[in-house]
GROMACS .gro file of C-alpha atoms in nm:
model
  282
    1MET     CA    1  13.835  -8.952   6.752
    2PRO     CA    2  13.462  -9.020   6.795
    3LEU     CA    3  13.329  -9.283   7.031
    4SER     CA    4  13.371  -9.617   6.859
    5GLU     CA    5  13.156  -9.927   6.861
    6ARG     CA    6  13.456 -10.111   7.005
    7GLN     CA    7  13.455  -9.880   7.307
    8LEU     CA    8  13.083  -9.932   7.358
    9ALA     CA    9  13.136 -10.308   7.328
   10ALA     CA   10  13.405 -10.289   7.598
   11PHE     CA   11  13.158 -10.117   7.833
   12ALA     CA   12  12.897 -10.384   7.755
   13GLU     CA   13  13.146 -10.665   7.812
   14ILE     CA   14  13.231 -10.539   8.160
   15HIS     CA   15  12.873 -10.481   8.271
   16ALA     CA   16  12.708 -10.780   8.102
   17TRP     CA   17  12.825 -11.023   8.373
   18ARG     CA   18  12.790 -10.794   8.677
   19MET     CA   19  12.465 -10.833   8.864
   20PRO     CA   20  12.345 -10.481   8.949
   21PHE     CA   21  12.255 -10.378   9.302
   22ASP     CA   22  12.034 -10.076   9.367
   23THR     CA   23  12.250  -9.842   9.575
   24SER     CA   24  12.123  -9.540   9.765
   25PRO     CA   25  12.135  -9.263   9.862
   26ARG     CA   26  12.312  -9.141   9.552
   27HIS     CA   27  12.567  -8.928   9.733
   28LEU     CA   28  12.701  -9.243   9.903
   29ALA     CA   29  12.687  -9.473   9.599
   30GLY     CA   30  13.053  -9.433   9.508
   31PRO     CA   31  13.219  -9.339   9.180
   32GLY     CA   32  13.082  -9.609   8.951
   33ASP     CA   33  13.205  -9.625   8.590
   34ALA     CA   34  13.370  -9.304   8.463
   35ARG     CA   35  13.256  -9.392   8.111
   36HIS     CA   36  12.909  -9.264   8.198
   37VAL     CA   37  13.076  -8.923   8.165
   38THR     CA   38  13.346  -8.976   7.905
   39HIS     CA   39  13.132  -9.176   7.661
   40GLY     CA   40  12.865  -8.905   7.663
   41LEU     CA   41  13.116  -8.632   7.583
   42ALA     CA   42  13.288  -8.838   7.313
   43ALA     CA   43  12.950  -8.911   7.154
   44ALA     CA   44  12.899  -8.533   7.128
   45GLY     CA   45  13.230  -8.486   6.948
   46TRP     CA   46  13.465  -8.409   7.236
   47LYS     CA   47  13.814  -8.536   7.157
   48PRO     CA   48  14.093  -8.667   7.381
   49ILE     CA   49  14.398  -8.443   7.394
   50SER     CA   50  14.586  -8.634   7.665
   51ASP     CA   51  14.854  -8.898   7.633
   52PRO     CA   52  14.668  -9.221   7.547
   53LEU     CA   53  14.918  -9.419   7.758
   54SER     CA   54  14.856  -9.206   8.067
   55ALA     CA   55  14.601  -9.269   8.340
   56GLU     CA   56  14.489  -8.908   8.297
   57ILE     CA   57  14.211  -8.833   8.048
   58VAL     CA   58  14.155  -8.486   7.906
   59LEU     CA   59  13.868  -8.425   7.663
   60ARG     CA   60  13.809  -8.102   7.472
   61SER     CA   61  13.488  -7.982   7.310
   62PRO     CA   62  13.465  -7.930   6.933
   63ASP     CA   63  13.467  -7.550   6.978
   64HIS     CA   64  13.778  -7.577   7.202
   65ARG     CA   65  13.601  -7.379   7.473
   66HIS     CA   66  13.532  -7.657   7.725
   67SER     CA   67  13.768  -7.919   7.865
   68LEU     CA   68  13.724  -8.198   8.116
   69GLN     CA   69  14.013  -8.358   8.300
   70PHE     CA   70  13.993  -8.687   8.488
   71ASP     CA   71  14.307  -8.754   8.689
   72PRO     CA   72  14.293  -9.059   8.920
   73GLN     CA   73  14.651  -8.986   9.026
   74SER     CA   74  14.574  -8.631   9.136
   75SER     CA   75  14.761  -8.512   9.443
   76THR     CA   76  14.457  -8.306   9.546
   77SER     CA   77  14.106  -8.406   9.644
   78ALA     CA   78  13.976  -8.310   9.298
   79TRP     CA   79  13.988  -8.594   9.046
   80TRP     CA   80  13.756  -8.427   8.792
   81ARG     CA   81  13.807  -8.070   8.663
   82LEU     CA   82  13.575  -7.896   8.419
   83GLN     CA   83  13.695  -7.569   8.271
   84THR     CA   84  13.539  -7.327   8.023
   85GLU     CA   85  13.734  -7.054   7.846
   86PRO     CA   86  13.583  -6.705   7.821
   87ALA     CA   87  13.398  -6.611   7.503
   88THR     CA   88  13.313  -6.271   7.356
   89THR     CA   89  13.014  -6.209   7.582
   90GLN     CA   90  13.058  -6.488   7.837
   91HIS     CA   91  13.289  -6.545   8.132
   92GLY     CA   92  13.507  -6.847   8.166
   93TRP     CA   93  13.432  -7.071   8.462
   94TYR     CA   94  13.566  -7.369   8.655
   95ALA     CA   95  13.425  -7.661   8.852
   96GLU     CA   96  13.588  -7.954   9.029
   97PHE     CA   97  13.468  -8.280   9.179
   98GLY     CA   98  13.613  -8.524   9.428
   99GLU     CA   99  13.717  -8.884   9.379
  100LEU     CA  100  13.393  -9.041   9.502
  101VAL     CA  101  13.146  -8.830   9.306
  102PRO     CA  102  12.906  -9.072   9.130
  103ALA     CA  103  12.977  -9.072   8.757
  104GLU     CA  104  12.605  -9.076   8.678
  105VAL     CA  105  12.554  -8.756   8.880
  106LEU     CA  106  12.841  -8.582   8.704
  107ALA     CA  107  12.693  -8.703   8.374
  108GLY     CA  108  12.374  -8.519   8.466
  109LEU     CA  109  12.579  -8.199   8.449
  110THR     CA  110  12.776  -8.284   8.134
  111ASP     CA  111  12.465  -8.399   7.948
  112THR     CA  112  12.305  -8.064   8.030
  113LEU     CA  113  12.618  -7.884   7.912
  114LEU     CA  114  12.586  -8.065   7.579
  115ALA     CA  115  12.217  -7.979   7.537
  116PRO     CA  116  12.109  -7.643   7.397
  117THR     CA  117  11.973  -7.412   7.666
  118SER     CA  118  11.608  -7.326   7.633
  119GLY     CA  119  11.437  -7.055   7.835
  120GLU     CA  120  11.434  -7.020   8.211
  121SER     CA  121  11.554  -7.306   8.430
  122ALA     CA  122  11.480  -7.376   8.794
  123THR     CA  123  11.711  -7.211   9.046
  124LEU     CA  124  11.900  -7.434   9.282
  125LEU     CA  125  11.785  -7.374   9.638
  126PRO     CA  126  11.412  -7.376   9.559
  127VAL     CA  127  11.469  -7.716   9.394
  128LEU     CA  128  11.628  -7.843   9.715
  129GLU     CA  129  11.354  -7.690   9.927
  130ALA     CA  130  11.090  -7.864   9.714
  131ALA     CA  131  11.276  -8.193   9.767
  132GLY     CA  132  11.247  -8.157  10.145
  133TRP     CA  133  11.593  -8.029  10.223
  134ILE     CA  134  11.635  -7.800  10.523
  135ILE     CA  135  11.759  -7.452  10.433
  136ASP     CA  136  11.884  -7.230  10.711
  137GLY     CA  137  11.885  -6.849  10.723
  138ARG     CA  138  12.227  -6.830  10.557
  139GLY     CA  139  12.109  -7.028  10.256
  140VAL     CA  140  12.288  -7.351  10.348
  141ALA     CA  141  12.086  -7.658  10.247
  142TYR     CA  142  12.104  -7.989  10.435
  143SER     CA  143  11.978  -8.319  10.297
  144ASN     CA  144  11.683  -8.479  10.470
  145SER     CA  145  11.899  -8.791  10.492
  146SER     CA  146  12.219  -8.708  10.672
  147GLY     CA  147  12.550  -8.649  10.507
  148CYS     CA  148  12.509  -8.394  10.227
  149ARG     CA  149  12.522  -8.016  10.230
  150VAL     CA  150  12.490  -7.750   9.959
  151GLU     CA  151  12.624  -7.406  10.040
  152ARG     CA  152  12.658  -7.089   9.839
  153ARG     CA  153  12.937  -6.851   9.929
  154ALA     CA  154  13.027  -6.498   9.839
  155GLU     CA  155  13.281  -6.506   9.559
  156ASN     CA  156  13.542  -6.332   9.775
  157GLY     CA  157  13.527  -6.624  10.017
  158THR     CA  158  13.410  -6.419  10.315
  159GLY     CA  159  13.128  -6.655  10.400
  160THR     CA  160  12.777  -6.756  10.315
  161VAL     CA  161  12.522  -6.508  10.184
  162PRO     CA  162  12.142  -6.502  10.208
  163TRP     CA  163  12.019  -6.711   9.917
  164ARG     CA  164  11.778  -6.450   9.779
  165GLU     CA  165  12.047  -6.186   9.728
  166PRO     CA  166  12.128  -6.120   9.360
  167GLU     CA  167  12.500  -6.159   9.424
  168ARG     CA  168  12.757  -6.360   9.228
  169VAL     CA  169  12.845  -6.659   9.440
  170SER     CA  170  13.027  -6.990   9.422
  171TRP     CA  171  12.863  -7.321   9.513
  172GLN     CA  172  13.010  -7.584   9.743
  173ILE     CA  173  12.862  -7.933   9.777
  174GLU     CA  174  13.003  -8.153  10.052
  175VAL     CA  175  12.936  -8.511  10.153
  176ARG     CA  176  13.065  -8.610  10.495
  177GLY     CA  177  13.081  -8.932  10.686
  178ASP     CA  178  12.914  -8.816  11.008
  179ASP     CA  179  12.550  -8.754  11.085
  180GLU     CA  180  12.582  -8.398  11.199
  181LEU     CA  181  12.783  -8.255  10.908
  182THR     CA  182  13.012  -8.086  11.154
  183ALA     CA  183  13.377  -8.006  11.097
  184ARG     CA  184  13.462  -8.321  11.294
  185GLY     CA  185  13.328  -8.549  11.022
  186SER     CA  186  13.557  -8.667  10.747
  187ARG     CA  187  13.474  -8.533  10.403
  188LEU     CA  188  13.398  -8.811  10.159
  189TRP     CA  189  13.383  -8.599   9.844
  190HIS     CA  190  13.304  -8.248   9.730
  191ALA     CA  191  13.198  -8.045   9.429
  192TRP     CA  192  13.280  -7.679   9.378
  193PHE     CA  193  13.156  -7.433   9.116
  194ASP     CA  194  13.310  -7.088   9.086
  195GLY     CA  195  13.106  -6.770   9.072
  196HIS     CA  196  13.079  -6.767   8.693
  197ALA     CA  197  12.948  -7.123   8.657
  198PRO     CA  198  12.601  -7.113   8.498
  199GLU     CA  199  12.346  -7.185   8.768
  200HIS     CA  200  12.142  -7.413   8.541
  201LEU     CA  201  12.443  -7.647   8.529
  202VAL     CA  202  12.485  -7.640   8.906
  203THR     CA  203  12.113  -7.714   8.931
  204ALA     CA  204  12.148  -8.004   8.685
  205PHE     CA  205  12.424  -8.154   8.897
  206VAL     CA  206  12.232  -8.123   9.222
  207THR     CA  207  11.907  -8.245   9.061
  208ALA     CA  208  12.087  -8.562   8.954
  209LEU     CA  209  12.237  -8.591   9.302
  210ILE     CA  210  11.905  -8.572   9.489
  211ASP     CA  211  11.713  -8.797   9.250
  212PRO     CA  212  11.562  -9.068   9.473
  213ALA     CA  213  11.616  -9.336   9.208
  214PRO     CA  214  11.902  -9.565   9.314
  215LEU     CA  215  12.222  -9.606   9.116
  216GLN     CA  216  12.335  -9.948   8.997
  217ARG     CA  217  12.655 -10.089   9.141
  218ALA     CA  218  12.807 -10.435   9.137
  219MET     CA  219  12.830 -10.628   9.461
  220PHE     CA  220  13.194 -10.539   9.529
  221ASP     CA  221  13.202 -10.193   9.380
  222ARG     CA  222  13.340  -9.923   9.605
  223THR     CA  223  13.081  -9.707   9.779
  224ALA     CA  224  13.152  -9.374   9.944
  225HIS     CA  225  13.046  -9.491  10.290
  226TYR     CA  226  12.950  -9.810  10.470
  227SER     CA  227  12.600  -9.673  10.536
  228ALA     CA  228  12.506  -9.687  10.166
  229VAL     CA  229  12.214  -9.927  10.124
  230GLN     CA  230  12.239 -10.198   9.858
  231GLN     CA  231  11.983 -10.452   9.748
  232PRO     CA  232  11.944 -10.666   9.437
  233SER     CA  233  11.816 -10.458   9.147
  234PRO     CA  234  11.513 -10.554   8.937
  235LEU     CA  235  11.723 -10.454   8.636
  236THR     CA  236  11.920 -10.716   8.445
  237PRO     CA  237  12.280 -10.653   8.339
  238GLN     CA  238  12.160 -10.624   7.979
  239GLN     CA  239  11.910 -10.354   8.076
  240VAL     CA  240  12.192 -10.154   8.237
  241VAL     CA  241  12.394 -10.183   7.915
  242ASP     CA  242  12.091 -10.098   7.700
  243ALA     CA  243  12.019  -9.784   7.905
  244HIS     CA  244  12.377  -9.666   7.850
  245THR     CA  245  12.358  -9.735   7.475
  246THR     CA  246  12.022  -9.558   7.442
  247ARG     CA  247  12.158  -9.248   7.616
  248ILE     CA  248  12.471  -9.244   7.398
  249ASN     CA  249  12.264  -9.280   7.080
  250ALA     CA  250  12.042  -8.989   7.188
  251ILE     CA  251  12.348  -8.769   7.246
  252ARG     CA  252  12.487  -8.867   6.906
  253ALA     CA  253  12.160  -8.781   6.735
  254ARG     CA  254  12.140  -8.445   6.911
  255ALA     CA  255  12.499  -8.364   6.814
  256ARG     CA  256  12.432  -8.451   6.449
  257ALA     CA  257  12.122  -8.233   6.446
  258ALA     CA  258  12.318  -7.942   6.597
  259ARG     CA  259  12.590  -7.977   6.335
  260ARG     CA  260  12.332  -7.974   6.055
  261GLN     CA  261  12.180  -7.653   6.193
  262LYS     CA  262  12.520  -7.484   6.195
  263GLN     CA  263  12.601  -7.576   5.836
  264PRO     CA  264  12.545  -7.281   5.603
  265THR     CA  265  12.266  -7.320   5.353
  266PRO     CA  266  12.424  -7.348   5.008
  267ALA     CA  267  12.350  -7.051   4.790
  268THR     CA  268  12.107  -7.118   4.509
  269ALA     CA  269  12.285  -7.104   4.177
  270PRO     CA  270  12.140  -6.849   3.939
  271ALA     CA  271  11.926  -6.991   3.666
  272THR     CA  272  12.110  -7.050   3.342
  273PRO     CA  273  11.961  -6.824   3.078
  274ALA     CA  274  11.806  -6.999   2.784
  275ILE     CA  275  12.017  -6.992   2.474
  276ALA     CA  276  11.831  -6.852   2.177
  277ARG     CA  277  11.826  -7.088   1.885
  278PRO     CA  278  11.867  -6.948   1.534
  279ALA     CA  279  11.554  -6.947   1.329
  280ALA     CA  280  11.526  -7.242   1.096
  281ARG     CA  281  11.589  -7.163   0.733
  282ARG     CA  282  11.305  -7.206   0.497
   0.00000   0.00000   0.00000
């Protein structure tokens, strides 16, 4: 079932009357509207395979290799789960995200998953270093504003590894409610990517997370922490809706173009030989 105009209209109806507030930093902005994620996937042809009367949503990609689960009744700290099945020459992989992950940040990952990969992409820790994050000798990165940490760990779980080692590692992103990021602080939300997750997708997620542009939230939307800063946005509600629609239309167009490229070129029918006409009688 593709994304319908009725579903887009429902998104517009909700957001058209909500005055947006610029909310930053992004890691404290709160979950926002999950449809930033689900609408993008549906526009690319992902289909729901879950019970439509359940609070749980499960979407599966057209090739049946990827699936995304959103479970707001989860008994664990992971409300979002992204899983990829192994292919002939590729490993399967798994990632999960906590309740308060901003939907727009997760959409940065899923939009990249939908896009065709092209050439080399930036590796994660140099991106953080360029953004002013502090990286210690173990390869753990700390945000320049308190509260967020990105850590890569050896796949066997024995601890962190130097970030320049060519070793398969998992990635852990944590947002905590204290200034020192110590074990004493309560964890607000997390993201975890296993050792087979493509690094360009981890980088896409973190790039969206560290983007200095604020996220738009309504006045009484839930944030991840009381220290999130909110101020009236210069954007109008209609501009927020239009930005969502423009993004969805771009995903639709890219998906249509990809489908056209995969369609086999019809074979050219052989030319019909000319039929010789009998000579006219004199």
